[in-house]
Short mmCIF file of C-alpha atoms and ligand atoms in Angstrom, two decimals:
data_model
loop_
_atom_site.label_atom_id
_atom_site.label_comp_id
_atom_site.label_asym_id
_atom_site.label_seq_id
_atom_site.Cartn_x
_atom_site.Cartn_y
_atom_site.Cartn_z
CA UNK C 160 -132.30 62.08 11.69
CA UNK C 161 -133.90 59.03 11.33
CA UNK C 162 -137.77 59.04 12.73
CA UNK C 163 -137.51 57.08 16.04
CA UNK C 164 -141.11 55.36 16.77
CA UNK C 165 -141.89 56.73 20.44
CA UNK C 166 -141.41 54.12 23.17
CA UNK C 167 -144.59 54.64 24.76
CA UNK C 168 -146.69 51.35 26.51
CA UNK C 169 -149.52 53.68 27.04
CA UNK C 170 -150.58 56.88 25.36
CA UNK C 171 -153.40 59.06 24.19
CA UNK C 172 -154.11 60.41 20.84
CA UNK C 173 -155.70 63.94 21.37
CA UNK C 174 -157.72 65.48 18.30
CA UNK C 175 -156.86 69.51 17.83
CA UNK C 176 -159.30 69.16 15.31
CA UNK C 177 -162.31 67.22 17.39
CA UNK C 178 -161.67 70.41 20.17
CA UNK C 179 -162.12 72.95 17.91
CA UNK C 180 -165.26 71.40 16.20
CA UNK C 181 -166.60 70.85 19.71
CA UNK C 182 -165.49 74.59 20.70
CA UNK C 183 -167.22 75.92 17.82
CA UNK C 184 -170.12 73.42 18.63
CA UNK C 185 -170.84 74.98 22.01
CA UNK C 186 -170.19 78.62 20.36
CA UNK C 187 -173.10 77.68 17.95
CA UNK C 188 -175.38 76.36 20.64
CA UNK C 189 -175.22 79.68 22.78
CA UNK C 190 -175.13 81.86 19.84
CA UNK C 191 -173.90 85.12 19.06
CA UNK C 192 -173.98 87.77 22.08
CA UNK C 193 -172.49 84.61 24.77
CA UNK C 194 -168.90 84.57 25.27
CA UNK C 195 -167.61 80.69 25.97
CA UNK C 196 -164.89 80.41 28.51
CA UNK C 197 -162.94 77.34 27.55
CA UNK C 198 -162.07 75.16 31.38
CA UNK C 199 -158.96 73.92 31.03
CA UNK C 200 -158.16 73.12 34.42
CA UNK C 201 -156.73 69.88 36.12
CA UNK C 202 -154.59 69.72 32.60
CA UNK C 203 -157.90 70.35 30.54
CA UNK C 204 -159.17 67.26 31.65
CA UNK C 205 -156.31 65.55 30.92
CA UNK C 206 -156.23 66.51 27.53
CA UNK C 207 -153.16 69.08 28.15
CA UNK C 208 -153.84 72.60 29.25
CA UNK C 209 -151.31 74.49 26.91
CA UNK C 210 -152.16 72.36 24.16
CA UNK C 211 -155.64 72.63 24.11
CA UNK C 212 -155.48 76.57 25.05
CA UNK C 213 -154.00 76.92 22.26
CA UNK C 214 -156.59 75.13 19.85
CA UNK C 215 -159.16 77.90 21.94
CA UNK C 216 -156.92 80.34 20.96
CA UNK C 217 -156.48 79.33 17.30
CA UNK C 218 -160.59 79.72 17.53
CA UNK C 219 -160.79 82.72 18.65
CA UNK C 220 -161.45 82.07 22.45
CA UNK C 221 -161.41 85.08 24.60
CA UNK C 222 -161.79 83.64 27.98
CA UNK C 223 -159.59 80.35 29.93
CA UNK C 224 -160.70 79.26 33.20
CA UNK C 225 -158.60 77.63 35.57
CA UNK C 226 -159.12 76.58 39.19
CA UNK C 227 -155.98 77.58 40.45
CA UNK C 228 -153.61 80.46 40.91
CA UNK C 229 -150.78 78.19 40.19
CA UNK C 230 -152.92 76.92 36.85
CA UNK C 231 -153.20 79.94 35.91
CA UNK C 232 -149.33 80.95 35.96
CA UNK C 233 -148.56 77.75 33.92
CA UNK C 234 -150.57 79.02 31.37
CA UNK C 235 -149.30 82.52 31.10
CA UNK C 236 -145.65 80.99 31.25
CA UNK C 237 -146.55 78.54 28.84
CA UNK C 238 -147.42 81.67 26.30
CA UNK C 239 -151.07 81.88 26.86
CA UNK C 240 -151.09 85.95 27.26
CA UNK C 241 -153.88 87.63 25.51
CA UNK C 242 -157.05 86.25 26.53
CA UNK C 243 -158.88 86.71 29.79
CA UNK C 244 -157.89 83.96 32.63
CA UNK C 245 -160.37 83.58 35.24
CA UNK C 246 -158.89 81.45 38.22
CA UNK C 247 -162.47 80.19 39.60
CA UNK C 248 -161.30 78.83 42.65
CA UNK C 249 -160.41 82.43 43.98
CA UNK C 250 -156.95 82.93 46.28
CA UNK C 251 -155.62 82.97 49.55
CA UNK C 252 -153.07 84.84 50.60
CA UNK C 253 -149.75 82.85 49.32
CA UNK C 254 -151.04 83.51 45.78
CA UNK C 255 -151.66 87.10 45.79
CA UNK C 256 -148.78 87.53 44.17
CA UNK C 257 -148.70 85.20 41.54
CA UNK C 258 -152.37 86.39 40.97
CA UNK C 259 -150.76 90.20 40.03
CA UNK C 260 -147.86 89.12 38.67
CA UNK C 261 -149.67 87.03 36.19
CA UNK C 262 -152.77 88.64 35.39
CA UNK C 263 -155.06 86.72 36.28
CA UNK C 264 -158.94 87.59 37.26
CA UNK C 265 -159.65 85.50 40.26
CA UNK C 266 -163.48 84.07 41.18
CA UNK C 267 -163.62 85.83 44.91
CA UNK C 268 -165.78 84.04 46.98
CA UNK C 269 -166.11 86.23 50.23
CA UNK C 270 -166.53 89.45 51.37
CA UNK C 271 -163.38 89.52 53.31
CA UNK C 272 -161.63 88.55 50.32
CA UNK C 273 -162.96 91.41 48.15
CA UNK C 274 -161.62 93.83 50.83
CA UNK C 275 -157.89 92.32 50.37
CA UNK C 276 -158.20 91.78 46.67
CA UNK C 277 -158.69 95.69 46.26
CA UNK C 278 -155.73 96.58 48.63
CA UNK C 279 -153.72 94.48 46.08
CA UNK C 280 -155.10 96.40 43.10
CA UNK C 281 -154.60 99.73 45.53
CA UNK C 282 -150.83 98.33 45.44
CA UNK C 283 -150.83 97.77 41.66
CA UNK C 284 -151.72 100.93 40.74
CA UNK C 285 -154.45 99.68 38.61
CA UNK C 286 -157.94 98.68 38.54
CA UNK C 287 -158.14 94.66 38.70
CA UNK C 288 -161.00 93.61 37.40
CA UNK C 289 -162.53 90.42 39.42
CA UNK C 290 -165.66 88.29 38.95
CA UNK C 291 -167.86 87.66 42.69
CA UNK C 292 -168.68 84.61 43.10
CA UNK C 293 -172.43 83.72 44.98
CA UNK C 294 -172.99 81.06 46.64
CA UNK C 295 -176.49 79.87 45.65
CA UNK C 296 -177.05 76.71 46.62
CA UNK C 297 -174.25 74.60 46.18
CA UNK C 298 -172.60 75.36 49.26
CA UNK C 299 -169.48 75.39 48.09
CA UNK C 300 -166.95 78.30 46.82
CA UNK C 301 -169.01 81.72 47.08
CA UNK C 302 -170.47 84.14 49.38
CA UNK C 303 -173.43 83.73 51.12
CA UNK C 304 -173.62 87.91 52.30
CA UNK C 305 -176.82 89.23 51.38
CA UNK C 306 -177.62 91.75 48.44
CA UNK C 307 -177.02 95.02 51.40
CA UNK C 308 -173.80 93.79 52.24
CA UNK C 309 -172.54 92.92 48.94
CA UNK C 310 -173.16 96.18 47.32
CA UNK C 311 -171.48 97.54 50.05
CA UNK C 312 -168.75 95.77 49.91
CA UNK C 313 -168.72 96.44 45.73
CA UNK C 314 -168.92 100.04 46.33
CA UNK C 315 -166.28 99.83 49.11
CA UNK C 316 -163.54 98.79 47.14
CA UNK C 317 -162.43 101.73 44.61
CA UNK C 318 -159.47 100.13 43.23
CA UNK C 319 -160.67 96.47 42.42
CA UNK C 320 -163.25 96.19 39.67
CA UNK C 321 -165.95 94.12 39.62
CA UNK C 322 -166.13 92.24 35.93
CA UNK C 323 -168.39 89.24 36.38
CA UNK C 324 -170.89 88.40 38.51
CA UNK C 325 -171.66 83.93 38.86
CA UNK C 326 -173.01 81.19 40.11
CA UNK C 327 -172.10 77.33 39.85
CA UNK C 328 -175.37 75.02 39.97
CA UNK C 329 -174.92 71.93 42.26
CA UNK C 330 -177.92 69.90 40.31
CA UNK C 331 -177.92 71.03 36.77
CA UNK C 332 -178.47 67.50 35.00
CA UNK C 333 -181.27 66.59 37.71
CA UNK C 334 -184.75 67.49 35.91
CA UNK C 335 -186.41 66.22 39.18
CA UNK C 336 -184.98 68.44 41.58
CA UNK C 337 -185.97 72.41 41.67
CA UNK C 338 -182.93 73.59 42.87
CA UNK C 339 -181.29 74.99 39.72
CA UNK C 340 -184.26 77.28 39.19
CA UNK C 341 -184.29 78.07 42.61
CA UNK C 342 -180.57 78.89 42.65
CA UNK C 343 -181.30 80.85 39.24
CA UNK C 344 -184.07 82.98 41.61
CA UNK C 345 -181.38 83.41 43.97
CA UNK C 346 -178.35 84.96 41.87
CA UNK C 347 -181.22 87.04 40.38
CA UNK C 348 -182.27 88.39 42.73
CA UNK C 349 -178.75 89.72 43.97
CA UNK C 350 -178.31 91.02 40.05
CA UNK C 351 -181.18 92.82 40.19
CA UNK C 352 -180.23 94.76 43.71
CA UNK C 353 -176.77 95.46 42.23
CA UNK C 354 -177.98 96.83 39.36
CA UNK C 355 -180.96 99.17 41.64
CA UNK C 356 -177.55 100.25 43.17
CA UNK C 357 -176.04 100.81 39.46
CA UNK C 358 -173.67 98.31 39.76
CA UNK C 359 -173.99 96.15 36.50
CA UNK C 360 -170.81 93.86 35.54
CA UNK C 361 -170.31 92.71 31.78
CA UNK C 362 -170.44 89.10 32.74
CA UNK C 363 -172.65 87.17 34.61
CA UNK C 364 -172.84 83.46 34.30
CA UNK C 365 -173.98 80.60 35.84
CA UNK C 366 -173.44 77.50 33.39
CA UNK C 367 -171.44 74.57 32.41
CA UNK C 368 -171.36 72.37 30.06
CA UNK C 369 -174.73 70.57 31.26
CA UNK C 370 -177.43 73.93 30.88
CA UNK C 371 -175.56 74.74 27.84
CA UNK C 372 -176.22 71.33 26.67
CA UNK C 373 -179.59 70.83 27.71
CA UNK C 374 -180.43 74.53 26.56
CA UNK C 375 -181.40 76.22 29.79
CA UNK C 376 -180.87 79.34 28.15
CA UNK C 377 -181.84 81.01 31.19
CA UNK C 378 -179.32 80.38 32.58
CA UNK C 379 -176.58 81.42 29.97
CA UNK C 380 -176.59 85.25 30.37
CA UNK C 381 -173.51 86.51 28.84
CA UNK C 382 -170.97 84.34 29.67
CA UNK C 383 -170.57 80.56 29.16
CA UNK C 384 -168.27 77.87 31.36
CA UNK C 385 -167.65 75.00 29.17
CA UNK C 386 -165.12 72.32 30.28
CA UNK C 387 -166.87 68.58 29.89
CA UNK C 388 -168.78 69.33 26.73
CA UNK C 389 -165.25 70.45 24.86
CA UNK C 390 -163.72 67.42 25.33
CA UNK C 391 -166.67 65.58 24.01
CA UNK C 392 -168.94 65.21 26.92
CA UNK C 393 -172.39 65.50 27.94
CA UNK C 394 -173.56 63.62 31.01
CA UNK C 395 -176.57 61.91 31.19
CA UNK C 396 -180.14 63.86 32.30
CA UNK C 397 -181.85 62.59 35.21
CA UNK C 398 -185.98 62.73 34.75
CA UNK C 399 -187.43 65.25 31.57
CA UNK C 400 -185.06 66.77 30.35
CA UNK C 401 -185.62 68.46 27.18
CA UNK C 402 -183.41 67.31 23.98
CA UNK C 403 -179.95 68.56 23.97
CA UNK C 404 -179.24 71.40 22.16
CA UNK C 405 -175.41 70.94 21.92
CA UNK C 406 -173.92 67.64 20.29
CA UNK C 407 -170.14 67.20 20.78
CA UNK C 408 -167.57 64.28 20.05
CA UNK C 409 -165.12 62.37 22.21
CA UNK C 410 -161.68 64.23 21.28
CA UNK C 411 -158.99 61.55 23.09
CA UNK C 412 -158.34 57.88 22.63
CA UNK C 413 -156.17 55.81 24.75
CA UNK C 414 -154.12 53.09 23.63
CA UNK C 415 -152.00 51.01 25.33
CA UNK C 416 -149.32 47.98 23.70
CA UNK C 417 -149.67 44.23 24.53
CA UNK C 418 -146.51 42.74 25.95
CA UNK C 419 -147.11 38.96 26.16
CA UNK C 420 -149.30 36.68 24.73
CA UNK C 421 -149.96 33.07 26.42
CA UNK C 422 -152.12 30.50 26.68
CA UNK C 423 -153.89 29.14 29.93
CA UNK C 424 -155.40 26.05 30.62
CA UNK C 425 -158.72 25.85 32.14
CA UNK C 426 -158.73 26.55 36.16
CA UNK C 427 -155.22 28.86 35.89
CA UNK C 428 -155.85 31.82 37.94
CA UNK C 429 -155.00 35.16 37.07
CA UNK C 430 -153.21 38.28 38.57
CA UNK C 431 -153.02 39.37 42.39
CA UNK C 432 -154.61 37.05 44.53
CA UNK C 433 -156.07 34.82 41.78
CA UNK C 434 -159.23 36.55 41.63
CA UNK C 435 -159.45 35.32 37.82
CA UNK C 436 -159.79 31.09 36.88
CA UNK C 437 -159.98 30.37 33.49
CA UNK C 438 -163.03 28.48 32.72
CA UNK C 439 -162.03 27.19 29.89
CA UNK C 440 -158.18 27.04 27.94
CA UNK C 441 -157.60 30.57 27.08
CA UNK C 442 -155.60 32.83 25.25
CA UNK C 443 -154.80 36.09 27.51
CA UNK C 444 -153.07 39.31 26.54
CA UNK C 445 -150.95 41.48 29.39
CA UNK C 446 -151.33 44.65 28.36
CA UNK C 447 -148.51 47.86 29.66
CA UNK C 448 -151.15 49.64 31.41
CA UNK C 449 -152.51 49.82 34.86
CA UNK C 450 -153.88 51.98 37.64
CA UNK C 451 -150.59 53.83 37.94
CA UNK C 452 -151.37 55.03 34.41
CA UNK C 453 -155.23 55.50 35.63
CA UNK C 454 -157.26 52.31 34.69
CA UNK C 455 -159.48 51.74 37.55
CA UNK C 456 -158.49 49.03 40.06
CA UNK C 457 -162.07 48.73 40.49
CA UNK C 458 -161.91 47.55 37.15
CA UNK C 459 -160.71 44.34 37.95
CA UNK C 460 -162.58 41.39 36.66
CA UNK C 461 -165.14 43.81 35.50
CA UNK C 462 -163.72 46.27 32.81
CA UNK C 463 -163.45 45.87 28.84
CA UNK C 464 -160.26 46.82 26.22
CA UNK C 465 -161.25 47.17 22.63
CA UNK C 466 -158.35 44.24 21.19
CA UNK C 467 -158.37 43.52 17.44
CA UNK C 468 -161.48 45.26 17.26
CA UNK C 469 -163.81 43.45 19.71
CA UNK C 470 -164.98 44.51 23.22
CA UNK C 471 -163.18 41.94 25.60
CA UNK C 472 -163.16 41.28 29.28
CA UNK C 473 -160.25 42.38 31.61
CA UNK C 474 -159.06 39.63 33.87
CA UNK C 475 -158.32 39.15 37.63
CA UNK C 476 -157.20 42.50 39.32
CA UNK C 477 -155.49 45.44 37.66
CA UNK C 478 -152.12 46.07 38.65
CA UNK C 479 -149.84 48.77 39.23
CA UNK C 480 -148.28 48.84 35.30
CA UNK C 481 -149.85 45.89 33.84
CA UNK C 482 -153.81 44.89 32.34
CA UNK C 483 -154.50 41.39 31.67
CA UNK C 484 -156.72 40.72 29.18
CA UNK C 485 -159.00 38.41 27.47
CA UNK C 486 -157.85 37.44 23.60
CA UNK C 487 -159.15 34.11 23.50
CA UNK C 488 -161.23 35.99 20.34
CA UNK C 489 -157.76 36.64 17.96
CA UNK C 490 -154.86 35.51 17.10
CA UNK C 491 -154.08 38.80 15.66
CA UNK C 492 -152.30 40.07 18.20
CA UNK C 493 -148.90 40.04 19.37
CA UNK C 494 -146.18 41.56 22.09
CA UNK C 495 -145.84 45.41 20.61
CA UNK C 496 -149.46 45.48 18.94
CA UNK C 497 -151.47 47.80 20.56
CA UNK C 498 -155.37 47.48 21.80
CA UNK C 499 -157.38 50.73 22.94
CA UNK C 500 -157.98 51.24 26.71
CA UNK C 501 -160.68 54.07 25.50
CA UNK C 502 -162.11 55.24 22.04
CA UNK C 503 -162.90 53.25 18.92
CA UNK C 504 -161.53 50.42 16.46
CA UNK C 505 -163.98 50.06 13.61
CA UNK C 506 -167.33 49.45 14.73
CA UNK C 507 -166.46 49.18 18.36
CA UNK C 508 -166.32 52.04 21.00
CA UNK C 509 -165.79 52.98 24.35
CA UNK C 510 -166.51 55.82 25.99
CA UNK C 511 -165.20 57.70 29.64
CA UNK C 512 -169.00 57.85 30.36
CA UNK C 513 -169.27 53.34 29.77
CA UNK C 514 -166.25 53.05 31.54
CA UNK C 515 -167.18 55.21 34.29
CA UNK C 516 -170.46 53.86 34.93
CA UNK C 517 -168.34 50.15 35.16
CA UNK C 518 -166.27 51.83 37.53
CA UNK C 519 -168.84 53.19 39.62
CA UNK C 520 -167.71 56.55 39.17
CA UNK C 521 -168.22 59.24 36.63
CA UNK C 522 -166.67 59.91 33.19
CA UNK C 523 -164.96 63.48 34.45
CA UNK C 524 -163.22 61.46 36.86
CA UNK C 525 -162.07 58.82 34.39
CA UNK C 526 -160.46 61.14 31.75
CA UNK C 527 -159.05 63.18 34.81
CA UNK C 528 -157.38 60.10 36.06
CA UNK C 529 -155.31 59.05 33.08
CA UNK C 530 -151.83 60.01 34.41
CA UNK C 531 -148.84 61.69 33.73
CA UNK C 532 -146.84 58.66 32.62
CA UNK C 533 -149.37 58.39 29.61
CA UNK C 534 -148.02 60.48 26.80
CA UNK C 535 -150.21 62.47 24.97
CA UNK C 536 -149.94 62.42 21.61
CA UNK C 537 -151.72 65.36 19.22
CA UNK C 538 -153.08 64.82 16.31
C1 PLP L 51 -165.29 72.75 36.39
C2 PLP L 51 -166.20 73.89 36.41
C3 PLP L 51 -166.93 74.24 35.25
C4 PLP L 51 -166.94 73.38 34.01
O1 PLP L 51 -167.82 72.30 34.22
P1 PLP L 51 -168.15 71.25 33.04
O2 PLP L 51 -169.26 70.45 33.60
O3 PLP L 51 -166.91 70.46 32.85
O4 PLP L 51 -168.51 72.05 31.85
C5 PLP L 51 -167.69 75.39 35.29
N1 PLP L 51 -167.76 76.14 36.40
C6 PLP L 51 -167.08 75.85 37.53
C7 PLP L 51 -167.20 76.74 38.71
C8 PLP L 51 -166.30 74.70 37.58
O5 PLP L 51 -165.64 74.40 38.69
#
């Protein structure tokens, strides 16, 4: 058959090749004797969670994390079967099954659910391994029972077995603030009263991307959580922090297609509710992209496109499908030609982490926003 150029307004390329380097790039940083569990939750990122499993795979990746039950079984339908899946936001009861059914180790966060976990592996016939989450300080997801009750709730449940023991830091990029040490003290402190009680669990981990990064080795242990820094991310330190450790590469670029080119006079407004007057004649491109796809609405009259390789303004207020843009730079472009919403022409770049800080938001929150209706492309 003839090859059919895809159709797409707005896509993103996604390098197999840029995830593995940065895999093997966060491998290197921890070093031998620290397993890396690759987070490919909300879609990796958006980068594709089957997709990009399978690059971990292809590298020899051992462990997935997920946040769901129902992430999880996508996975393991998708083909994912051999390596470890560890579903960190836990259960509740309408997953239990899927949780079985699917092997999957969930992140239990409470005593209560320990107890209900092991009747389920009672059930099974087997012994389930599980990883116990602590809450130390984030006050989030985990249990805040003391070291007493927790190793008798360990001990209580025969059937269940205990395989990890973790933390999640709430301030890990903050170099002012003492609470990562003091939530390292913490999840200590209930390691070392396990073990007095001989309870000692392969993995015990505590990090993401941003103490592997800034190489708070302390805080690695045995295991490794690494979502941000594999798709080429490492957010910004707040006060000292030392050098990082870990250097990574952007791994997606979005592109969208121009589909009118015009010219304006000077005072024409611009878009939904004429937020944008041209102060000058100007050329403007309306680009097939807009915050139904996941460019910010906030945006609007703020935001940049790469177009013919130049950094230029986005005009009036971002609609629903559509981008309007600034070309008054080129006449190189036309309807069909496509400018990049994220990533790099030639000398020009931008990043999730420029964007976001435009945006008044944070770069996890931009790639996790480009939506469905973008295709992703692999490359
Ligand atoms: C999302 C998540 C991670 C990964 O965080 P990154 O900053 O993306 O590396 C690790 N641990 C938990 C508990 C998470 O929810």
């Amino acid at each position: 058959m003839e090859e059919v150029t895809p159709p797409y307004r707005s896509w993103v390329y996604v390098s197999r090749e840029q995830i593995a380097r940065n895999y093997r790039a966060v491998r290197e940083a921890v070093g031998v004797g620290v397993e890396v569990a690759g987070v490919v939750k909300a879609n990796a990122y958006g980068h594709g969670a089957l997709e990009v499993s399978r690059v971990l795979l292809a590298e020899g990746a051992r462990w997935l994390a997920v946040s769901s039950v129902d992430e999880g079984v996508q996975l393991r339908v998708g083909g994912i079967r051999e390596p470890r899946i560890l579903v960190m936001g836990g259960f509740v009861e309408f997953e239990c099954d899927a949780l079985v059914a699917y092997d999957l180790t969930p992140a239990i966060h409470s005593l209560e659910q320990l107890a209900r976990f092991d009747r389920l592996a009672a059930a099974a016939g087997r012994p389930l391994p599980y990883h116990l989450k602590i809450d130390s300080g984030m006050g989030r997801l985990g249990t805040r029972a003391g070291a007493a009750e927790i190793v008798a709730a360990v001990e209580a449940a025969t059937h269940a077995r205990l395989d990890g023991l973790m933390t999640h830091f709430a301030s890990a990029a903050d170099y002012t603030s003492p609470q990562t040490a003091e939530q390292l003290a913490y999840y200590h402190s209930i390691c070392d009263r396990l073990n007095a009680a001989g309870i000692r669990p392969p993995y015990l981990h505590t990090s993401s991307s941003i103490p592997i990064a800034y190489g708070r080795r302390e805080g690695w242990h045995t295991l490794v959580r690494a979502g941000h820094a594999l798709y080429g991310y490492i957010s910004p330190a707040r006060g000292e922090a030392p050098p990082p450790v870990l250097h990574v590469a952007p791994v997606l670029t979005w592109k969208a297609r121009v589909l009118a080119v015009k010219e304006i006079p000077e005072g024409a407004r611009v878009g939904y509710g004429g937020t944008f007057r041209a102060p000058r004649a100007m050329r403007i491109g309306v680009v097939g992209a807009g915050y139904a796809d996941g460019v910010f609405h906030r945006l609007s009259n703020r935001g940049k496109v790469i177009a013919a390789g130049k950094l230029t303004n986005i005009l009036g207020t971002i609609s629903m499908d559509l981008t309007t843009i600034d070309l008054s730079h080129t006449t190189a472009l036309a309807p069909g030609d496509e400018v990049t919403l994220l990533g790099r022409e030639g000398d020009c770049s931008l990043d999730a982490q420029e964007i976001a800080r435009v945006a008044g938001t944070i770069s996890y929150n931009i790639l996790c926003s480009i939506s469905e209706r973008v295709r992703r492309v692999y490359v």
